[in-house]
PDB file of C-alpha atoms in Angstrom:
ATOM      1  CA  UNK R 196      15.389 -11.294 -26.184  1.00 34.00           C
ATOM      2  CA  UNK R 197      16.281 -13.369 -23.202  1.00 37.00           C
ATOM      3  CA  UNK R 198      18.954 -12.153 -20.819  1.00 38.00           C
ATOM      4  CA  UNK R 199      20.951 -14.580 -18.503  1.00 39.00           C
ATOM      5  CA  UNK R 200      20.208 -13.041 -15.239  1.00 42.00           C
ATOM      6  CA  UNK R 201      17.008 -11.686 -13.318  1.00 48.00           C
ATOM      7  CA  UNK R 202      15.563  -8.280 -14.065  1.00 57.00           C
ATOM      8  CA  UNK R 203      13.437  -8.527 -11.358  1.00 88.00           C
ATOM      9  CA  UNK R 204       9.176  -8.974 -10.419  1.00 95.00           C
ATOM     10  CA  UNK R 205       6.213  -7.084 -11.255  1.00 96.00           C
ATOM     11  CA  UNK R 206       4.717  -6.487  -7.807  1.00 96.00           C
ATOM     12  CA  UNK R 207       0.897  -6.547  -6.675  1.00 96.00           C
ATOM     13  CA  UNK R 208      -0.033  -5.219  -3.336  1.00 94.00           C
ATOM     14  CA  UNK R 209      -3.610  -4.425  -2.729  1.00 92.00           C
ATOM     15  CA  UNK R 210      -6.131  -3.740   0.104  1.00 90.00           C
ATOM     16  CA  UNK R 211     -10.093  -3.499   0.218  1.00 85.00           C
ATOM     17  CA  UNK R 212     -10.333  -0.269   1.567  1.00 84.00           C
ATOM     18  CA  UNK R 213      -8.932   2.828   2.325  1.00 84.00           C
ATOM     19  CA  UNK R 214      -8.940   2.351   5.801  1.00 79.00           C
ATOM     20  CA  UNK R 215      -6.815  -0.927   5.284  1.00 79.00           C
ATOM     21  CA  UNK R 216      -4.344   0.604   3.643  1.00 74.00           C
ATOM     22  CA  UNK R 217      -2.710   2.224   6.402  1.00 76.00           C
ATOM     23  CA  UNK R 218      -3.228  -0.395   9.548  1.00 71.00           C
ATOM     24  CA  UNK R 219      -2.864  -4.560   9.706  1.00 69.00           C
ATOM     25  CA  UNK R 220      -0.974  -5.532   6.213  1.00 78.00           C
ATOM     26  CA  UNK R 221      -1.093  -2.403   5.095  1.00 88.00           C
ATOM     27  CA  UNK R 222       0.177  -1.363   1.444  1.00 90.00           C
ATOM     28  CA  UNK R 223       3.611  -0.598   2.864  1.00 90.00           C
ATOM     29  CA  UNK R 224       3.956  -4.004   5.104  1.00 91.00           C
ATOM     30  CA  UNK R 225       3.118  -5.523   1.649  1.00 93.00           C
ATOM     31  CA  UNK R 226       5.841  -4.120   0.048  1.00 93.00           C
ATOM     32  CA  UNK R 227       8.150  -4.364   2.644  1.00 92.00           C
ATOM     33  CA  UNK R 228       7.119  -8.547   2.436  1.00 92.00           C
ATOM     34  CA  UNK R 229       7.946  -8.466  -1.337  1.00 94.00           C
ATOM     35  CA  UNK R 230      11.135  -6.409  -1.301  1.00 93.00           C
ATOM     36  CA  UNK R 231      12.469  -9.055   1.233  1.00 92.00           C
ATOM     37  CA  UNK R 232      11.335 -12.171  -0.933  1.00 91.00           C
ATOM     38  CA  UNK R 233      13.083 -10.819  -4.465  1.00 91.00           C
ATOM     39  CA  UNK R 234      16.543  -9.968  -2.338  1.00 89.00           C
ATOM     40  CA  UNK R 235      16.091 -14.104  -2.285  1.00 83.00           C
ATOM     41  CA  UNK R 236      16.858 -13.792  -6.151  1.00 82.00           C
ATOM     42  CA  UNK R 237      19.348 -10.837  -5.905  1.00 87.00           C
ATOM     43  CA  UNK R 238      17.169  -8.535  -7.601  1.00 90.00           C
ATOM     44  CA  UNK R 239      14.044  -6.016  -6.888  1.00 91.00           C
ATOM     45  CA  UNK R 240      10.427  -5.655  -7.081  1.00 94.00           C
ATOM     46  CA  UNK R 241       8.761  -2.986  -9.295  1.00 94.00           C
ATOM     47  CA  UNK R 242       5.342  -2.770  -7.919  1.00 94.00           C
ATOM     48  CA  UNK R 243       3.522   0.107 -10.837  1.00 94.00           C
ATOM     49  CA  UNK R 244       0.035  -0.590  -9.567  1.00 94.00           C
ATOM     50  CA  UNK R 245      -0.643  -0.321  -5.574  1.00 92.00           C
ATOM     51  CA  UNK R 246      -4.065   0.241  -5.029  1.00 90.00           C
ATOM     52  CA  UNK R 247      -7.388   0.130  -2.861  1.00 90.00           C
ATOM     53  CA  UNK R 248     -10.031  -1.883  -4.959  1.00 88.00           C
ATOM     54  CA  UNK R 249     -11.667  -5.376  -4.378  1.00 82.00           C
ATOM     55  CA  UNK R 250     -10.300  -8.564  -4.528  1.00 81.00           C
ATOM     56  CA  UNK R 251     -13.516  -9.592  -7.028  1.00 80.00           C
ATOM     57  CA  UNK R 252     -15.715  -7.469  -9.165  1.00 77.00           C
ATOM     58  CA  UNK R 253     -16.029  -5.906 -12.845  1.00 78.00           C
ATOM     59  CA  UNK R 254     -13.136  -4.971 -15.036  1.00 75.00           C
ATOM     60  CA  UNK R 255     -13.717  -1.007 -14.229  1.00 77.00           C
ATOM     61  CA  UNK R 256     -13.412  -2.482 -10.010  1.00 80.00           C
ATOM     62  CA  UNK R 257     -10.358  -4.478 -11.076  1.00 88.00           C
ATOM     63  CA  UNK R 258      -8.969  -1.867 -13.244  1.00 91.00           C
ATOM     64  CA  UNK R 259      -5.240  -1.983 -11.824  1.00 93.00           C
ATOM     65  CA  UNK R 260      -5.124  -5.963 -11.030  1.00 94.00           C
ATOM     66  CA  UNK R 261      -5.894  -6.036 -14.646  1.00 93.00           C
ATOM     67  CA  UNK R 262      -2.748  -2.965 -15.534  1.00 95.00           C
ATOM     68  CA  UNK R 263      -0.693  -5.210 -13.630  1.00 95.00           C
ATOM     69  CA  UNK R 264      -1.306  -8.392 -15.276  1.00 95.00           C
ATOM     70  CA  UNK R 265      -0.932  -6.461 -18.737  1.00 95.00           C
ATOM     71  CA  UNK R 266       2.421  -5.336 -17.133  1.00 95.00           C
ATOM     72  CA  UNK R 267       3.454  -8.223 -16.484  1.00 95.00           C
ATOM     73  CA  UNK R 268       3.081  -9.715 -19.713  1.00 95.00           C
ATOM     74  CA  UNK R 269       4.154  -6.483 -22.276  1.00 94.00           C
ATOM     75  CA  UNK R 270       7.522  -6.669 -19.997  1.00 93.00           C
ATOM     76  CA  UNK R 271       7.859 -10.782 -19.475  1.00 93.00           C
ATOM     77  CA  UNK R 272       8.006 -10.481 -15.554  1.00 95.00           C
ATOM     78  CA  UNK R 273       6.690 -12.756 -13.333  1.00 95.00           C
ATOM     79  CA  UNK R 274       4.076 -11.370 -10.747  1.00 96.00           C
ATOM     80  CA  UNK R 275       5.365 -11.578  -7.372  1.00 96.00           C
ATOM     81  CA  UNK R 276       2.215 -11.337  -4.370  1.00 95.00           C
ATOM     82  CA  UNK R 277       2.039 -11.815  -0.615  1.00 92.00           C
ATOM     83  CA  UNK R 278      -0.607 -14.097  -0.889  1.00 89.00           C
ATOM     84  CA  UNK R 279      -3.098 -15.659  -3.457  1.00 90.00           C
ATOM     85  CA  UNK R 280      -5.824 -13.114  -1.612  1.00 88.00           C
ATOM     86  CA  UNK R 281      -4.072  -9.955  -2.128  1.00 90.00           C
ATOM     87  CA  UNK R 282      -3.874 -10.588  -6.093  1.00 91.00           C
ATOM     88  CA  UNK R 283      -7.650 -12.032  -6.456  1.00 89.00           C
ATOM     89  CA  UNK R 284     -10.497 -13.491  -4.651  1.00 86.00           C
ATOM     90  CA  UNK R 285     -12.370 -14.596  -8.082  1.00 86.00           C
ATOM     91  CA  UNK R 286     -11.116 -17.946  -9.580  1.00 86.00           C
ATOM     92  CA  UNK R 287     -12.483 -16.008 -12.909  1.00 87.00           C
ATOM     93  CA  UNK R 288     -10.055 -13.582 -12.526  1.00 87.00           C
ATOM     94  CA  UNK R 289      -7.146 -16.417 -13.487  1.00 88.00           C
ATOM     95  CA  UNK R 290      -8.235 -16.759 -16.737  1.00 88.00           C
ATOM     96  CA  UNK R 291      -6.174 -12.957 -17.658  1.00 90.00           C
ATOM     97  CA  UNK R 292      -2.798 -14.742 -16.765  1.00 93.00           C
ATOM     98  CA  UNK R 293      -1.262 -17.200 -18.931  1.00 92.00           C
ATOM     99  CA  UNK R 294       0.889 -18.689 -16.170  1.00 90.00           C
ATOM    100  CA  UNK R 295       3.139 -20.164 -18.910  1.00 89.00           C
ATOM    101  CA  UNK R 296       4.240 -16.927 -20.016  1.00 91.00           C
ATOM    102  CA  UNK R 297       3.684 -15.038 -16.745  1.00 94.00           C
ATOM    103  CA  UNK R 298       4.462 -16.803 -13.788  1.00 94.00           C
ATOM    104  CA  UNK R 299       3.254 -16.045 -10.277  1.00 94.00           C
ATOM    105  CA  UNK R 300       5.202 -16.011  -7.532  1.00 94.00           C
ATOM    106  CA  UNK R 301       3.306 -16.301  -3.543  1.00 92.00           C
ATOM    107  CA  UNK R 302       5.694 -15.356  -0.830  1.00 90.00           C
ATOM    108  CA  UNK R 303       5.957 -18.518   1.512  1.00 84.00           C
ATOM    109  CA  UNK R 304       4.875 -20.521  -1.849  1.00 85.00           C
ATOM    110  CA  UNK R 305       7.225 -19.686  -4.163  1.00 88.00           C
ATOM    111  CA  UNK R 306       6.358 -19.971  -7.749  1.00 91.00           C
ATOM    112  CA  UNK R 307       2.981 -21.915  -7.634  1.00 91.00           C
ATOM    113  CA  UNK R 308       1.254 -24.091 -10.422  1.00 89.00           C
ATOM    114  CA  UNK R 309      -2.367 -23.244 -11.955  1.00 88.00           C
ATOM    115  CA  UNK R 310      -3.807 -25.842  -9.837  1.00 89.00           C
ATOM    116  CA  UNK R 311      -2.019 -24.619  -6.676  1.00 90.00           C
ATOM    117  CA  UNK R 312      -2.941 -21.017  -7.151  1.00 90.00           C
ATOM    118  CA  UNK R 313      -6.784 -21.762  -8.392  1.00 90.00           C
ATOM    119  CA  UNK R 314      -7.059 -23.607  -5.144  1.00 89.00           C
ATOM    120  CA  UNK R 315      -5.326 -20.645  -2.695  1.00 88.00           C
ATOM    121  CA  UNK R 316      -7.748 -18.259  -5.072  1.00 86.00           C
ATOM    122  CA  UNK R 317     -10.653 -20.299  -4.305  1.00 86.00           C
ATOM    123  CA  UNK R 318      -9.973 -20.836  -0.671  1.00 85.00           C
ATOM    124  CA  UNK R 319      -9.737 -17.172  -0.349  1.00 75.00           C
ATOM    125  CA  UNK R 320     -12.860 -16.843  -2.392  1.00 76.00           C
ATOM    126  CA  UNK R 321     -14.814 -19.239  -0.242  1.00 80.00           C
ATOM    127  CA  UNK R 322     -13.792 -17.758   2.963  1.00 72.00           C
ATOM    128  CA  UNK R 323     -14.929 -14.091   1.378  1.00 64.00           C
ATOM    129  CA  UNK R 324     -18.551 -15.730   0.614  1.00 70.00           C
ATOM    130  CA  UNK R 325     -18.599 -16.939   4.604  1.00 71.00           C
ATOM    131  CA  UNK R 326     -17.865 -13.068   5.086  1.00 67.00           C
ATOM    132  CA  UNK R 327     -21.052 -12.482   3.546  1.00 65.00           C
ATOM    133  CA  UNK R 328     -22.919 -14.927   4.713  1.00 73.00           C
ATOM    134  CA  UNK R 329     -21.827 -14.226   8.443  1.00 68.00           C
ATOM    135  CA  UNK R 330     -22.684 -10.399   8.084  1.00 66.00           C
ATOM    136  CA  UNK R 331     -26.325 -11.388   6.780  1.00 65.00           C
ATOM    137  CA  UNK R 332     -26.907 -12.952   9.566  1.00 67.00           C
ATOM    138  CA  UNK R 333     -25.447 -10.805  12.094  1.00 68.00           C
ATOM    139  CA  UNK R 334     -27.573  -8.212  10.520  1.00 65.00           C
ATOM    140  CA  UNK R 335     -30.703 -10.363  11.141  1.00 69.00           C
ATOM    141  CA  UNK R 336     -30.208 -10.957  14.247  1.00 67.00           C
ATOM    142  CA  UNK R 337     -30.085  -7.398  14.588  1.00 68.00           C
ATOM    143  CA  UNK R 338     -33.201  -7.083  13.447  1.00 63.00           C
ATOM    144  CA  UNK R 339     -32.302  -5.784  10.193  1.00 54.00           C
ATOM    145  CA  UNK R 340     -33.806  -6.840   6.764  1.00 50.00           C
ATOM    146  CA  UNK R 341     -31.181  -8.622   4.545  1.00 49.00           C
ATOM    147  CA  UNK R 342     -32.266 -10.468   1.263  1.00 52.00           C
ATOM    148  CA  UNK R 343     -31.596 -14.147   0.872  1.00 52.00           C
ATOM    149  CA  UNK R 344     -28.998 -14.989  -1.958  1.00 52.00           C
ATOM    150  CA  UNK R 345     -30.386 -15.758  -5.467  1.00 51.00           C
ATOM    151  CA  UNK R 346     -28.337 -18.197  -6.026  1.00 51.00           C
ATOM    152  CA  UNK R 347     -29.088 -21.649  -4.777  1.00 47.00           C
ATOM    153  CA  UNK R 348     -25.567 -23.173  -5.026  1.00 50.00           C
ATOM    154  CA  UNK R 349     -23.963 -22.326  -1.781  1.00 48.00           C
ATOM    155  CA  UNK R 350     -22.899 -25.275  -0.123  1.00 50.00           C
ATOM    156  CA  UNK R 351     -22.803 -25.967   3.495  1.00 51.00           C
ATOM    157  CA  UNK R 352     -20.035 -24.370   5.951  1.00 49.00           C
ATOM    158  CA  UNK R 353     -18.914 -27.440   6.917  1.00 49.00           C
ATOM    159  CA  UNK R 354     -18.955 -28.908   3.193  1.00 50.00           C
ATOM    160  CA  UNK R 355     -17.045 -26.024   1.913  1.00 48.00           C
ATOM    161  CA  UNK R 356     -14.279 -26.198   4.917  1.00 49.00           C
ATOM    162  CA  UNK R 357     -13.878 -30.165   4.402  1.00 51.00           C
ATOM    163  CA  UNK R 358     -13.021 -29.504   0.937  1.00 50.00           C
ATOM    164  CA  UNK R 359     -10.556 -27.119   1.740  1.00 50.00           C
ATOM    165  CA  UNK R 360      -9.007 -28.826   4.413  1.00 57.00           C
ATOM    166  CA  UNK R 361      -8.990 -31.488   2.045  1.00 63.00           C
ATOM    167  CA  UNK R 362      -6.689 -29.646  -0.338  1.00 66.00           C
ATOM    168  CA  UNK R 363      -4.655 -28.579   2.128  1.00 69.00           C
ATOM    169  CA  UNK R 364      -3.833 -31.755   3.023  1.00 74.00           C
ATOM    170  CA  UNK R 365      -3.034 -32.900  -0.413  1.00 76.00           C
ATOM    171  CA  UNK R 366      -0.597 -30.492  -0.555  1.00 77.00           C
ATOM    172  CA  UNK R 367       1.283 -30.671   2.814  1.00 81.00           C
ATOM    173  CA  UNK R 368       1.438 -34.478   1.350  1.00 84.00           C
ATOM    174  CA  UNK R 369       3.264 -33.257  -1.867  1.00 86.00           C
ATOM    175  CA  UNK R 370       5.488 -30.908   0.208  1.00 84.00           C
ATOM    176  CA  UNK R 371       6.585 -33.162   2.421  1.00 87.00           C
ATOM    177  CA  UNK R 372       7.075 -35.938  -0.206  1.00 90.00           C
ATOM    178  CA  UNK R 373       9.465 -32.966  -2.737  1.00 88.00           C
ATOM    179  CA  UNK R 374      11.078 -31.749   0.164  1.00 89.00           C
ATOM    180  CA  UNK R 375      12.629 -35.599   0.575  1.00 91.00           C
ATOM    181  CA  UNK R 376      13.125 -35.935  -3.443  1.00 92.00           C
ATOM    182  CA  UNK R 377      14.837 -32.382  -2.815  1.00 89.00           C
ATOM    183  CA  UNK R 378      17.139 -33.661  -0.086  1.00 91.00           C
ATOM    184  CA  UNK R 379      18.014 -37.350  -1.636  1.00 91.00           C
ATOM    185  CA  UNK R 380      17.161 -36.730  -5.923  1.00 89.00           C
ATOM    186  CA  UNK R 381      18.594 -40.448  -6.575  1.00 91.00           C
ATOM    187  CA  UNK R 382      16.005 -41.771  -5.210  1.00 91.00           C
ATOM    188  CA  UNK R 383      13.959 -39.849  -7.689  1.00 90.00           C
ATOM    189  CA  UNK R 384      14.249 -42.899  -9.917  1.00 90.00           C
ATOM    190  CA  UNK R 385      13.356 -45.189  -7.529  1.00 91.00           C
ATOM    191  CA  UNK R 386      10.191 -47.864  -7.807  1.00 92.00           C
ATOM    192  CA  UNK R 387       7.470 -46.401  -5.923  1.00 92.00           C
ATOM    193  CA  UNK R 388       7.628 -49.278  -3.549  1.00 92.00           C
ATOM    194  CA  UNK R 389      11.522 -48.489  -2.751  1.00 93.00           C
ATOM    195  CA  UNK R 390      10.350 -45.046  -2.198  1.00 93.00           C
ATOM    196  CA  UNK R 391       8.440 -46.198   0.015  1.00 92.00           C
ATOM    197  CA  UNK R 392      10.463 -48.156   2.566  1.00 92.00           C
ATOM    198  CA  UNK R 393      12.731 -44.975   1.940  1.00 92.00           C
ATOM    199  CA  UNK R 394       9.786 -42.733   2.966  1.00 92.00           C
ATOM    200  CA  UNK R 395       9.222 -45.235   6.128  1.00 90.00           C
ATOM    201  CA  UNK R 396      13.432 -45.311   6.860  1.00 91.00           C
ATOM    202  CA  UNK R 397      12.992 -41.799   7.355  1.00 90.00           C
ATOM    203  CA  UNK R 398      10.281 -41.780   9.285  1.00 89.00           C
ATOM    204  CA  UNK R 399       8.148 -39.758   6.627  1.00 88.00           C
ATOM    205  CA  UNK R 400       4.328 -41.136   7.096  1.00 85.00           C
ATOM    206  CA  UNK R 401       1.369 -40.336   4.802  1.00 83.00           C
ATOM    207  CA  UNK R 402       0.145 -37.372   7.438  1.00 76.00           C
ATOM    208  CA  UNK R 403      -1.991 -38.498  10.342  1.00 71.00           C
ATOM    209  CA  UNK R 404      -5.477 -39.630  10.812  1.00 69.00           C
ATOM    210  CA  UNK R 405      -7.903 -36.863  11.641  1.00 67.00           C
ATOM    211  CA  UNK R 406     -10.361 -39.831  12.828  1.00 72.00           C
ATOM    212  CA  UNK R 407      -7.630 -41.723  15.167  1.00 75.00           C
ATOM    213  CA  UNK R 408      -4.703 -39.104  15.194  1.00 74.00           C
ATOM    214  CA  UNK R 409      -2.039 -42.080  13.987  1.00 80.00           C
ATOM    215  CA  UNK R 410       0.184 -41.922  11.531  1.00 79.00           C
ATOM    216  CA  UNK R 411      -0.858 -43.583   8.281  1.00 84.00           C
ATOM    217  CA  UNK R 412       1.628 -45.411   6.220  1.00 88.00           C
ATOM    218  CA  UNK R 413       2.273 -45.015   2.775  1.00 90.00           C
ATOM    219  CA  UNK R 414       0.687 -47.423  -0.048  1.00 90.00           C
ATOM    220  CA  UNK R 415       1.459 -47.613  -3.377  1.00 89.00           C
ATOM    221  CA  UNK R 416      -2.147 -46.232  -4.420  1.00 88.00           C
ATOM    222  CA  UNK R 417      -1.627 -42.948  -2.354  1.00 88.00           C
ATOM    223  CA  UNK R 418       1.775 -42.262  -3.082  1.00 90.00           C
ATOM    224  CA  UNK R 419       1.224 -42.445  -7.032  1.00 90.00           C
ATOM    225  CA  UNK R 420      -0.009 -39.232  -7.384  1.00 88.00           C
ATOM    226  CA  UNK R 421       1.642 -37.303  -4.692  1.00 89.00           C
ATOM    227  CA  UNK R 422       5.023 -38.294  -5.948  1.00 91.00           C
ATOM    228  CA  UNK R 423       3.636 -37.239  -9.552  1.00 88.00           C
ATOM    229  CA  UNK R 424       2.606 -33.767  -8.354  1.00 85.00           C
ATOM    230  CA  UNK R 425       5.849 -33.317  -6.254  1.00 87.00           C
ATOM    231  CA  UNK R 426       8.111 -34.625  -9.328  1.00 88.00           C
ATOM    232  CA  UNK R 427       6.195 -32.188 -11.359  1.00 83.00           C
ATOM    233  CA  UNK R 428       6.910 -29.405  -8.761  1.00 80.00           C
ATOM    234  CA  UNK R 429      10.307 -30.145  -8.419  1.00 82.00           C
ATOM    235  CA  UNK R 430      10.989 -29.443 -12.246  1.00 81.00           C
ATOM    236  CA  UNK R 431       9.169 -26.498 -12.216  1.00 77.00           C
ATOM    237  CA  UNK R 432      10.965 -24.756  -9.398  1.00 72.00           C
ATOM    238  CA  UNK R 433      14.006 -26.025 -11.770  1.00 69.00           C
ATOM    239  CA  UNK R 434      13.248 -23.919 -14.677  1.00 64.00           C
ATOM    240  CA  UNK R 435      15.841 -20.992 -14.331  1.00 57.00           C
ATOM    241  CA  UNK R 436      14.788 -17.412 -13.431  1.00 53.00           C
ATOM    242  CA  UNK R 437      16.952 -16.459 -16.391  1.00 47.00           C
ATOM    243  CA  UNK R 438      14.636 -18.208 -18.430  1.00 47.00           C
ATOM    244  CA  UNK R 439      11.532 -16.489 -17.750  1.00 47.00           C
ATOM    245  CA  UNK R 440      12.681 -12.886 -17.394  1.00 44.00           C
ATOM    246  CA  UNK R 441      12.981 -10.425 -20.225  1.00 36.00           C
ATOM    247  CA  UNK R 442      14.383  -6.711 -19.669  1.00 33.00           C
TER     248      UNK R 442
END
């Protein structure tokens, strides 16, 4: 039965290893992070499952990411994290969450889409790979044996970090873009050229050049889609709390 007010998140706070979990972002700092974000909602964070365990790894190394998830879901709570990293570092690991039924919530993100989160997943799974990569060859250099990877699809550094960057660009795009709709919603309606000399009235450009460092000016072909994904965005965050939460 649905109530009309918020019960409250399912939190996830996690570390690699035991020596993390006192130091840095420790378990505790996590919690302290979350219990700030849901007073934003007036309500708390139950977090059942803090543990030590990798972000990646078989279902007996993921045992409580995968209690939490189940949680989540029995109990109709969203999943509240301090960052895409803490609650996975496998793109894989996505498929247990039906983010339709089971939101998730990023602190600094706010409730975040599939595609948003699969792309925060993947950057942190990317930059766990370099990890990897990096300590193989520090070992080498030390002179210690280390076996090459068997598989044969790791791209470049500097391929993987483009395509990143590239995503996070997209997205500071659609932020900046919602945060305007936000501010002015008439113009929500508006042609996508009269957004446009809005967007250039308020001195809103489409992000700089990384080749020139100048401002680039909106056309109608790159504002399309960002002013589809920030529309979409803006009716998500929309969708009451009320509605998704279930005592």
């Amino acid at each position: 039965m649905v109530h009309k007010h918020a019960v409250g998140f399912i939190g996830f706070v996690r570390v690699s290893s035991d020596k993390q979990a006192y130091e840095g972002e420790s378990l505790a700092q996590q919690k302290v992070l979350l219990d700030e974000y849901a007073t934003v909602f007036g309500t708390t964070v139950e977090i059942p499952y803090p543990c030590v365990e990798k972000g990646h790894g078989t279902s007996t190394e993921r045992q409580n990411f995968r209690l939490t998830v189940k949680e989540a879901r029995e109990r109709c709570l969203p999943i509240l994290v301090r960052d895409a990293s803490r609650l996975s570092r496998s793109v894989k690991d996505l498929n247990l969450i039906d983010l339709r039924k089971t939101p998730v919530f990023v602190v600094g993100e706010g409730r975040v889409t599939k595609k948003r989160l699969c792309e925060l997943v993947q950057k942190a799974e990317e930059q766990l790979e370099q990890l990897r990569i990096d300590g193989k060859q520090s070992r080498l250099r030390n002179g210690v044996s280390a076996k090459k990877p068997k598989s044969k699809a790791f791209k470049p550094k500097n391929t993987r970090a483009g395509a990143l960057g590239n995503q996070d660009r997209a997205h500071r795009r659609v932020r900046k873009v919602q945060q305007f709709l936000n501010q002015h919603p008439d113009f929500c309606d508006l042609t996508l050229n009269q957004l446009i000399q809005k967007l250039h009235a308020a001195d809103i450009k489409n992000l700089k050049s990384e080749r020139t460092g100048k401002s680039i000016d909106w056309t109608v072909g790159a504002l399309r889609p960002v002013r589809k994904a920030a529309l979409e965005q803006i009716a998500l965050d929309a969708e009451p709390m009320d509605e998704l939460i279930i005592s």
